[in-house]
Coordinates of C-alpha atoms in Angstrom, one line a residue:
M232 CA 51.1 52.6 7.5
T233 CA 49.6 49.2 7.9
T234 CA 48.0 47.5 5.2
P235 CA 44.3 46.7 6.2
K236 CA 43.5 43.3 6.3
A237 CA 41.0 42.0 3.9
P238 CA 37.7 41.0 5.3
A239 CA 37.2 37.2 5.9
K240 CA 35.4 35.6 3.4
K241 CA 31.8 34.7 4.4
L242 CA 31.3 30.9 4.8
S243 CA 28.7 29.4 2.6
L244 CA 25.8 27.7 4.3
K245 CA 27.3 24.3 3.4
E246 CA 30.6 25.3 4.9
N247 CA 29.1 26.6 8.1
Y248 CA 27.0 23.7 8.5
A249 CA 30.0 21.3 8.0
L250 CA 31.9 23.2 10.8
L251 CA 29.2 22.9 13.1
T252 CA 28.5 19.2 12.5
R253 CA 31.1 17.2 10.3
D254 CA 34.0 18.9 11.9
L255 CA 33.1 17.5 15.3
G256 CA 34.2 14.2 14.3
W257 CA 37.6 13.0 14.9
K258 CA 39.9 9.8 13.9
P259 CA 40.6 7.5 16.9
S260 CA 44.4 7.4 17.8
Y261 CA 44.7 4.5 20.3
Q262 CA 41.7 2.1 18.9
T263 CA 41.2 1.0 15.3
E264 CA 37.8 1.9 13.6
D265 CA 37.1 -1.9 13.3
A266 CA 37.3 -2.1 17.1
L267 CA 35.2 1.1 17.5
F268 CA 32.5 0.0 15.0
P269 CA 32.4 -3.9 14.9
A270 CA 29.0 -3.9 13.5
V271 CA 29.4 -1.9 10.2
K272 CA 31.0 -4.7 8.2
F273 CA 29.5 -8.0 8.9
E274 CA 26.3 -7.4 6.7
G275 CA 28.6 -7.2 3.6
I276 CA 27.7 -3.4 2.8
K277 CA 30.7 -1.7 1.3
I278 CA 31.2 2.0 2.2
H279 CA 34.1 3.8 0.3
D280 CA 33.4 7.4 1.3
W281 CA 31.3 8.2 4.0
D282 CA 31.8 12.0 3.1
K283 CA 29.6 11.3 0.2
W284 CA 26.7 11.2 2.6
E285 CA 24.4 14.3 1.9
D286 CA 22.3 15.5 4.8
P287 CA 19.0 16.1 3.5
F288 CA 18.2 18.8 6.3
R289 CA 21.2 20.8 7.3
L290 CA 20.0 21.4 10.7
T291 CA 22.4 22.0 13.7
M292 CA 21.2 21.2 17.3
D293 CA 20.9 24.8 18.3
A294 CA 18.5 25.3 15.1
Y295 CA 16.9 22.0 15.9
W296 CA 16.1 22.7 19.5
K297 CA 14.6 26.2 18.4
Y298 CA 12.6 24.7 15.8
Q299 CA 11.2 21.9 18.0
G300 CA 10.6 24.3 20.9
E301 CA 8.2 26.4 18.7
K302 CA 6.3 23.5 17.6
E303 CA 5.8 22.2 21.2
R304 CA 4.4 25.7 22.3
K305 CA 1.9 25.7 19.6
L306 CA 1.1 21.8 20.1
Y307 CA 0.5 22.1 24.0
A308 CA -1.6 25.3 23.7
I309 CA -4.2 23.5 21.2
I310 CA -4.1 20.5 23.5
D311 CA -4.6 22.8 26.5
A312 CA -7.6 24.4 24.9
F313 CA -9.1 21.0 23.7
Q314 CA -9.1 19.9 27.3
Q315 CA -10.8 23.1 28.8
N316 CA -13.4 22.9 26.4
N317 CA -14.1 19.3 26.8
G318 CA -13.4 18.5 23.3
Q319 CA -13.7 14.6 24.2
F320 CA -17.4 15.1 23.8
N321 CA -17.3 16.5 20.5
V322 CA -15.8 13.6 18.7
S323 CA -18.1 11.9 16.3
D324 CA -19.0 8.7 18.4
A325 CA -17.9 6.5 21.2
R326 CA -16.7 4.0 18.8
Y327 CA -14.1 6.3 17.4
L328 CA -12.4 6.2 21.0
Q329 CA -11.8 2.4 20.2
A330 CA -9.3 3.6 17.4
L331 CA -7.5 5.6 19.8
K332 CA -7.1 2.6 22.1
L333 CA -5.6 0.8 19.1
F334 CA -3.3 3.7 18.5
I335 CA -2.0 4.3 22.1
N336 CA -1.5 0.6 22.6
G337 CA 0.1 -0.4 19.1
V338 CA 1.8 2.9 18.0
I339 CA 3.4 4.7 21.0
G340 CA 5.5 1.7 21.9
L341 CA 6.7 1.6 18.4
E342 CA 7.8 5.3 18.6
Y343 CA 9.7 4.4 21.6
S344 CA 11.3 1.3 20.0
A345 CA 12.3 3.5 17.0
H346 CA 14.0 6.0 19.6
R347 CA 16.0 3.2 21.0
G348 CA 16.9 1.7 17.5
F349 CA 18.3 5.2 16.3
N350 CA 20.4 5.6 19.4
I351 CA 21.8 2.0 18.8
V352 CA 22.8 2.7 15.0
G353 CA 23.9 6.2 15.7
R354 CA 26.6 4.6 17.9
E355 CA 27.3 2.0 15.1
F356 CA 28.1 4.1 12.2
P357 CA 31.6 5.6 11.6
G358 CA 30.1 8.4 9.3
V359 CA 29.5 11.8 11.1
G360 CA 26.5 12.7 8.9
T361 CA 24.9 9.4 9.6
R362 CA 25.4 9.7 13.3
I363 CA 24.0 13.2 13.3
A364 CA 21.0 12.2 11.2
A365 CA 20.3 9.1 13.7
Q366 CA 20.6 11.3 16.7
M367 CA 18.1 13.7 15.5
Q368 CA 15.6 10.9 14.4
A369 CA 16.1 9.4 17.8
I370 CA 15.1 12.5 19.6
D371 CA 12.0 13.0 17.2
E372 CA 10.8 9.6 18.0
L373 CA 11.2 10.1 21.6
R374 CA 9.3 13.3 21.3
H375 CA 6.5 11.6 19.1
A376 CA 6.0 8.9 21.9
Q377 CA 5.7 11.8 24.7
T378 CA 3.4 14.1 22.6
Q379 CA 1.1 11.2 21.6
I380 CA 0.8 9.9 25.4
H381 CA 0.1 13.7 26.4
A382 CA -2.4 14.2 23.6
L383 CA -4.3 11.0 24.4
S384 CA -4.1 11.1 28.2
H385 CA -7.0 13.3 28.3
Y386 CA -9.2 10.6 27.1
N387 CA -8.1 8.3 29.7
K388 CA -9.9 10.4 32.2
Y389 CA -13.1 9.6 30.7
F390 CA -12.9 6.2 28.7
A391 CA -11.8 2.7 29.7
G392 CA -8.9 0.7 28.4
M393 CA -6.1 3.2 27.9
A394 CA -4.4 3.0 31.1
E395 CA -2.2 -0.1 30.7
F396 CA -0.8 0.5 27.2
P397 CA 2.8 -0.2 28.1
H398 CA 1.8 -3.4 29.8
Q399 CA -0.5 -4.5 27.0
F400 CA 2.2 -3.6 24.3
D401 CA 4.5 -6.1 25.8
R402 CA 1.9 -8.9 26.2
T403 CA -1.2 -8.6 24.3
W404 CA -1.5 -11.0 21.4
Y405 CA -2.3 -8.7 18.4
L406 CA 0.3 -6.2 19.6
S407 CA 2.8 -8.7 19.3
I408 CA 2.7 -8.0 15.5
P409 CA 4.0 -4.3 15.7
K410 CA 6.2 -5.2 18.7
S411 CA 7.9 -8.1 16.8
F412 CA 8.4 -5.9 13.9
F413 CA 10.8 -3.4 15.6
E414 CA 12.4 -6.0 17.6
D415 CA 13.0 -7.9 14.4
A416 CA 14.7 -4.5 13.1
I417 CA 16.6 -3.5 16.1
T418 CA 18.2 -6.9 16.4
S419 CA 19.5 -6.7 12.8
G420 CA 22.6 -5.0 11.5
P421 CA 22.8 -1.2 11.5
F422 CA 22.5 -0.9 7.6
E423 CA 19.5 -3.2 7.5
Y424 CA 17.9 -1.3 10.5
I425 CA 18.3 1.9 8.5
I426 CA 16.7 0.3 5.5
A427 CA 13.7 -1.2 7.5
I428 CA 12.9 2.0 9.2
C429 CA 14.1 4.8 7.1
F430 CA 13.3 3.5 3.9
S431 CA 10.8 0.6 3.8
F432 CA 8.7 2.0 6.6
E433 CA 9.1 5.8 6.6
Y434 CA 9.5 6.5 2.9
V435 CA 7.2 3.7 1.3
L436 CA 4.6 3.0 3.8
T437 CA 4.4 5.8 6.6
N438 CA 1.9 7.8 4.6
L439 CA -0.5 4.8 5.1
V440 CA -0.2 5.5 8.9
F441 CA -0.3 9.5 9.2
M442 CA -2.3 10.4 6.4
P443 CA -5.3 8.3 6.9
W444 CA -5.2 8.3 10.7
M445 CA -4.7 12.0 11.1
S446 CA -7.5 13.0 8.3
G447 CA -9.7 10.5 10.2
A448 CA -9.1 12.3 13.5
A449 CA -10.0 15.5 11.9
Y450 CA -12.9 14.3 10.2
N451 CA -14.3 12.7 13.5
G452 CA -13.9 15.9 15.7
D453 CA -10.6 14.8 17.5
M454 CA -8.5 18.0 17.4
S455 CA -6.0 16.7 20.1
T456 CA -4.9 13.9 17.8
V457 CA -4.8 16.0 14.8
S458 CA -2.5 18.6 16.7
F459 CA 0.2 16.0 17.4
G460 CA -0.3 14.6 13.9
F461 CA 0.5 17.9 12.4
S462 CA 3.3 18.5 14.9
A463 CA 4.9 15.2 14.0
Q464 CA 4.4 15.5 10.1
S465 CA 7.4 17.9 9.5
D466 CA 9.3 15.4 11.4
E467 CA 8.0 12.6 9.3
A468 CA 8.9 14.6 6.1
R469 CA 12.4 14.8 7.4
H470 CA 12.7 11.1 8.0
M471 CA 11.3 10.3 4.5
T472 CA 13.9 12.4 3.0
L473 CA 16.3 10.8 5.0
G474 CA 15.0 7.4 3.8
I475 CA 15.6 8.2 0.2
E476 CA 19.0 9.7 1.1
V477 CA 20.0 6.4 2.9
I478 CA 18.8 4.0 -0.2
K479 CA 20.7 6.3 -2.7
F480 CA 23.8 6.5 -0.7
L481 CA 24.2 2.7 -0.1
L482 CA 23.4 2.1 -3.9
E483 CA 26.0 4.5 -5.2
Q484 CA 28.6 3.5 -2.9
D485 CA 29.2 0.1 -4.6
P486 CA 27.5 -2.1 -7.0
A487 CA 27.8 -5.0 -4.6
N488 CA 25.4 -3.4 -2.3
V489 CA 22.5 -3.6 -4.7
T490 CA 21.7 -7.2 -4.1
I491 CA 21.9 -7.0 -0.4
V492 CA 19.8 -4.0 -0.3
Q493 CA 17.0 -5.4 -2.5
G494 CA 16.7 -8.4 -0.2
W495 CA 16.3 -5.9 2.7
I496 CA 13.5 -4.1 0.6
D497 CA 11.7 -7.5 -0.1
K498 CA 11.7 -8.4 3.6
W499 CA 10.9 -4.9 5.1
F500 CA 8.3 -4.1 2.6
W501 CA 6.4 -7.3 3.3
R502 CA 6.8 -7.1 7.2
G503 CA 5.6 -3.5 7.0
Y504 CA 2.5 -4.5 4.8
R505 CA 1.5 -7.2 7.3
L506 CA 1.9 -4.7 10.1
L507 CA -0.4 -2.1 8.3
T508 CA -3.3 -4.6 8.5
L509 CA -4.2 -2.8 11.8
I510 CA -4.5 0.5 9.8
A511 CA -6.8 -1.2 7.3
A512 CA -9.3 -2.4 9.8
M513 CA -9.1 0.9 11.6
M514 CA -10.0 2.8 8.4
D515 CA -12.8 0.6 7.3
Y516 CA -14.4 -0.4 10.6
M517 CA -13.3 1.9 13.7
L518 CA -14.0 5.4 12.1
P519 CA -17.6 6.4 12.5
K520 CA -16.8 9.0 9.8
R521 CA -14.6 7.5 7.3
V522 CA -12.1 9.5 4.9
M523 CA -11.3 6.8 2.4
S524 CA -11.3 2.9 2.1
W525 CA -8.0 0.9 2.8
S526 CA -8.2 -0.2 -0.7
E527 CA -8.2 3.3 -2.0
A528 CA -5.4 4.2 0.5
W529 CA -3.2 1.4 -0.8
D530 CA -4.0 2.4 -4.4
I531 CA -2.8 6.0 -3.9
Y532 CA 0.0 5.8 -1.3
F533 CA 1.6 2.3 -2.7
E534 CA 0.5 1.4 -6.1
Q535 CA 0.8 4.9 -7.4
N536 CA 3.4 6.7 -5.3
G537 CA 5.4 3.6 -4.5
G538 CA 5.3 2.5 -8.2
A539 CA 6.7 5.9 -9.2
L540 CA 9.4 5.6 -6.6
F541 CA 10.6 2.1 -7.7
A542 CA 10.4 3.2 -11.4
D543 CA 13.1 6.0 -10.3
L544 CA 15.1 3.4 -8.4
A545 CA 15.3 1.1 -11.4
R546 CA 18.3 2.8 -12.9
Y547 CA 20.3 1.5 -9.7
G548 CA 19.0 -1.9 -10.5
I549 CA 16.3 -2.0 -7.8
R550 CA 13.1 -3.6 -8.7
M551 CA 9.5 -3.6 -7.1
P552 CA 9.6 -5.6 -3.8
K553 CA 8.9 -9.3 -4.0
H554 CA 5.2 -10.1 -3.6
W555 CA 3.8 -6.6 -4.3
E556 CA 1.3 -8.1 -6.8
V557 CA -0.2 -10.2 -3.8
T558 CA -0.9 -7.0 -1.9
V559 CA -2.9 -5.6 -4.8
K560 CA -4.8 -8.8 -4.9
E561 CA -5.6 -8.7 -0.9
K562 CA -6.4 -4.9 -0.8
G563 CA -10.2 -5.9 -0.9
H564 CA -10.0 -8.4 1.8
V565 CA -7.4 -7.8 4.6
S566 CA -9.5 -5.2 6.5
H567 CA -12.6 -7.4 6.5
Q568 CA -10.6 -10.6 7.3
L569 CA -8.9 -8.8 10.3
W570 CA -12.2 -7.2 11.7
S571 CA -13.7 -10.7 11.4
T572 CA -11.1 -12.0 13.4
F573 CA -11.3 -9.3 16.2
Y574 CA -15.1 -9.8 16.3
Q575 CA -14.6 -13.5 16.9
F576 CA -11.9 -13.0 19.6
R577 CA -13.5 -9.8 21.1
H578 CA -13.2 -11.2 24.6
A579 CA -9.4 -11.1 24.2
A580 CA -9.2 -7.6 22.6
G581 CA -8.1 -4.3 24.2
F582 CA -11.1 -2.6 22.9
P583 CA -14.8 -3.6 22.4
V584 CA -16.0 -4.8 18.9
W585 CA -19.1 -4.4 17.1
L586 CA -20.7 -5.5 13.7
P587 CA -21.1 -3.0 11.1
T588 CA -24.5 -1.3 10.7
P589 CA -26.6 -1.9 7.4
E590 CA -25.6 1.7 6.4
E591 CA -21.8 0.9 6.8
M592 CA -22.2 -2.2 4.9
D593 CA -23.7 -0.3 2.1
W594 CA -20.6 2.0 2.1
M595 CA -18.3 -1.0 2.0
S596 CA -20.2 -2.4 -0.8
L597 CA -19.5 0.7 -2.7
K598 CA -15.9 0.7 -1.9
Y599 CA -15.4 -3.1 -2.3
P600 CA -17.9 -3.9 -5.3
E601 CA -16.1 -7.1 -6.1
T602 CA -15.6 -8.5 -2.7
F603 CA -17.8 -7.3 0.1
D604 CA -21.2 -8.3 -0.9
K605 CA -20.0 -11.7 -2.2
Y606 CA -17.7 -12.8 0.8
Y607 CA -18.2 -10.7 3.8
R608 CA -21.7 -9.2 4.0
P609 CA -23.4 -12.6 4.6
R610 CA -20.9 -13.3 7.3
Y611 CA -21.9 -10.2 9.1
E612 CA -25.6 -10.8 8.7
H613 CA -25.5 -14.3 9.9
W614 CA -23.6 -13.0 13.1
A615 CA -26.1 -10.1 13.5
E616 CA -28.9 -12.7 13.4
L617 CA -27.1 -14.8 16.0
E618 CA -27.0 -11.7 18.3
R619 CA -30.6 -11.0 17.8
Q620 CA -31.2 -14.5 18.8
G621 CA -29.1 -14.2 22.1
K622 CA -26.6 -16.7 20.8
P623 CA -23.7 -14.2 19.8
F624 CA -20.8 -16.1 18.0
V625 CA -17.4 -16.2 20.0
N626 CA -14.4 -18.3 19.0
A627 CA -13.4 -20.2 21.8
T628 CA -10.2 -21.8 20.3
L629 CA -6.6 -20.5 20.1
P630 CA -5.7 -19.8 16.5
Q631 CA -2.4 -20.9 14.7
L632 CA 0.1 -18.2 14.5
C633 CA 2.5 -17.2 11.6
Q634 CA 6.1 -17.6 12.6
T635 CA 7.2 -14.4 11.0
C636 CA 4.7 -11.7 11.3
Q637 CA 2.9 -13.4 14.2
W638 CA -0.7 -12.7 12.9
P639 CA -3.3 -15.7 13.1
L640 CA -3.7 -17.3 10.0
L641 CA -6.5 -15.2 9.0
F642 CA -5.4 -14.4 5.4
T643 CA -6.8 -16.1 2.4
E644 CA -5.1 -17.2 -0.9
A645 CA -4.6 -14.4 -3.1
D646 CA -6.6 -15.9 -6.0
D647 CA -9.2 -17.8 -3.7
P648 CA -10.7 -15.8 -1.0
T649 CA -12.4 -18.9 0.4
E650 CA -9.3 -20.8 1.2
I651 CA -6.9 -19.8 4.2
C652 CA -3.6 -19.1 3.2
Y653 CA -1.4 -21.6 5.0
R654 CA 2.4 -22.3 4.3
E655 CA 4.6 -24.8 6.3
G656 CA 8.4 -24.8 6.4
S657 CA 10.9 -27.0 8.6
Y658 CA 14.1 -26.0 10.3
L659 CA 16.3 -28.7 12.1
G660 CA 13.4 -31.1 12.1
E661 CA 10.9 -28.8 13.7
K662 CA 7.7 -27.5 11.6
F663 CA 6.8 -23.9 11.4
H664 CA 3.6 -22.3 10.2
F665 CA 3.3 -19.1 8.0
C666 CA 0.4 -17.0 6.6
S667 CA 1.9 -16.4 3.3
D668 CA 4.8 -17.0 0.8
G669 CA 6.2 -13.6 1.8
C670 CA 6.5 -14.5 5.5
K671 CA 7.8 -18.0 4.5
D672 CA 10.5 -16.4 2.4
I673 CA 11.7 -14.3 5.2
F674 CA 11.9 -17.2 7.6
S675 CA 13.7 -19.3 5.1
K676 CA 16.7 -16.8 4.7
E677 CA 17.3 -16.5 8.5
P678 CA 15.4 -19.3 10.4
E679 CA 18.1 -19.0 13.2
K680 CA 16.5 -15.6 14.0
F681 CA 12.6 -16.6 13.6
V682 CA 12.7 -20.0 15.5
H683 CA 13.1 -17.8 18.7
A684 CA 9.9 -16.0 18.0
H685 CA 7.9 -15.2 21.3
L686 CA 4.3 -16.2 20.0
P687 CA 1.5 -15.6 22.5
V688 CA -0.6 -18.7 21.6
H689 CA 2.4 -21.0 22.0
Q690 CA 3.3 -19.4 25.2
I691 CA -0.2 -20.1 26.6
Y692 CA 0.0 -23.8 25.6
Q693 CA 3.4 -24.1 27.1
G694 CA 2.2 -22.4 30.4
N695 CA 4.2 -19.3 30.3
Y696 CA 1.4 -16.7 30.0
F697 CA 0.4 -16.6 33.3
N698 CA 0.9 -14.4 36.3
A699 CA 3.3 -15.5 39.1
G700 CA 1.7 -17.6 41.7
V701 CA -0.9 -19.1 39.4
N702 CA -1.4 -22.9 39.7
P703 CA -2.4 -24.7 36.5
T704 CA -3.2 -27.8 38.2
A705 CA -6.0 -26.1 40.4
P706 CA -9.4 -27.8 39.7
D707 CA -10.9 -24.3 38.8
F708 CA -8.0 -23.2 36.5
N709 CA -9.1 -21.4 33.4
P710 CA -6.3 -21.0 31.2
L711 CA -7.9 -18.3 28.9
V712 CA -8.9 -16.0 32.1
E713 CA -5.4 -16.3 33.4
A714 CA -3.8 -15.4 30.0
L715 CA -6.0 -12.5 29.7
K716 CA -5.0 -11.3 33.3
Y717 CA -1.2 -11.8 32.2
M718 CA -2.0 -9.6 29.2
G719 CA -3.8 -6.8 31.1
I720 CA -7.1 -7.2 29.6
N721 CA -10.0 -6.7 32.0
P722 CA -13.1 -8.4 30.7
G723 CA -15.9 -5.8 30.2
V724 CA -13.6 -2.9 30.5
D725 CA -11.3 -3.5 27.7
G726 CA -12.8 -5.8 25.2
G727 CA -16.0 -7.4 24.6
D728 CA -19.3 -6.2 22.8
F729 CA -19.5 -2.6 22.2
A730 CA -23.1 -2.8 23.0
G731 CA -23.4 -2.4 26.7
H732 CA -19.7 -1.4 27.3
I733 CA -19.0 1.1 29.8
D734 CA -17.5 3.7 27.2
A735 CA -21.0 3.4 25.3
M736 CA -23.3 3.7 28.4
N737 CA -21.1 6.7 29.6
W738 CA -21.2 8.3 26.2
E739 CA -25.0 8.4 26.1
L740 CA -25.1 9.4 29.7
W741 CA -22.6 12.5 29.2
T742 CA -23.8 13.6 25.8
K743 CA -27.3 12.4 25.8
R744 CA -26.5 11.1 22.2
P745 CA -26.9 7.3 21.4
A746 CA -23.7 5.4 20.3
N747 CA -24.3 4.7 16.5
M748 CA -24.6 0.9 16.7
H749 CA -26.6 -2.0 15.6
A750 CA -29.2 -3.6 17.8
P751 CA -27.7 -4.1 21.3
T752 CA -26.5 -7.4 22.7
T753 CA -26.5 -8.7 26.2
P754 CA -24.6 -6.0 28.1
N755 CA -21.2 -6.7 29.5
T756 CA -20.6 -7.0 33.2
A757 CA -18.3 -4.2 33.9
P758 CA -17.6 -1.9 36.9
E759 CA -19.1 1.5 36.8
R760 CA -16.6 4.2 35.7
K761 CA -17.4 7.5 37.4
S762 CA -18.5 10.2 35.2
A763 CA -16.9 13.6 35.3

């Protein structure tokens, strides 16, 4: 009589997950790990035990595809219903569509850049857990880029200025700010990239992108954008959890990592903060129905939430990011300063620009009681009077750019809003210019990297921002016109004044609702866009 075998012990969820993921790794036999992973040591980070990496979401690829597939079915069902019911005419106003142009031109390229970056770091890390996390986030980021394009593509059938978003992302002056952010991250080492994207951006700052933008979309009747926002939000929750796991893993591995990580936090917090100035202008000026002000959002999502986070990290020796106090002083100014810049250079923007209405200025007075009426209302009222006189103000010069963040020098001193913040540094006998102490600090620590920055204004002056075949010596040569062609900006279709823009005219034709705007200025010269 044979003794029956004892039933096999059921594996725990953790053991089962390890067999399906961690057990797929192997030790190299004919190459050294140093040869296989050459980038993992040069930054100075010390990792003693890669198995200490705790996966925040224990997803296998099989479970991942099922989970994402279900979200895709729901997402495209909503998008299809939105399109069939002509949802583009149910948004609050034609001005809202200009915020979508900022999104499609400035954000989608970042999603794809993040996809590339995580593919790269997934190859450069020896730890199996980190490689799996990077692989899943790379797929997430590619999916985000695709779903955002699909959700917004319907608007491109009716409104101008969305068709050339990959071209404009590569060449347009104000889009060099987000583009340079990710190119800086991708060209850094693998650990710095992880800190830059997973922690500093995804965990510390991403709520300032997704929460106000998606809430604003819902409040303005844009259910197509809301649908991909909700579909991506569960991915973002996973990315944020990965971000906090990354930081704790590095800090717990070796005390020597703390100083290096703190330097990266300082750098990438400031770079991310400067990038988010685009979101500040969108929240305060581009949403006809506003959810909250930039100042309120910064208070909630950074001062309160971020403050609690860094209080928790203090036990590792991590402090608040350098220059965070400056951001608190600037929160009452940056959105107004950027919108003023867009207005002055609206002929070179990828979307039309307008002055705020008296009602909107009253809203800003309530939200910014200490700054708006004192510094910005008089400016807008003066420009509005010039428009009424038929002499609208336009800045015909090219601005000085910051060598690090690539914004024009549009920001003011934190303690003196009447004085432009200007910093200057030198490297190998050459002068460089900066918009802030934060950007100058970043440059000073690695000048060899930032001296190569591709600055649009500098490129125009050097004769490099023109299409092939253009003759700068021709008698009728106009450098600004040719630079706009190079950037893919079609005057009257992409930028200019909102009053008289083809989107505003078609909106009134299709919906019989006037665009919510101030007194009209001289209409732009624009080709007629066929109505549906």
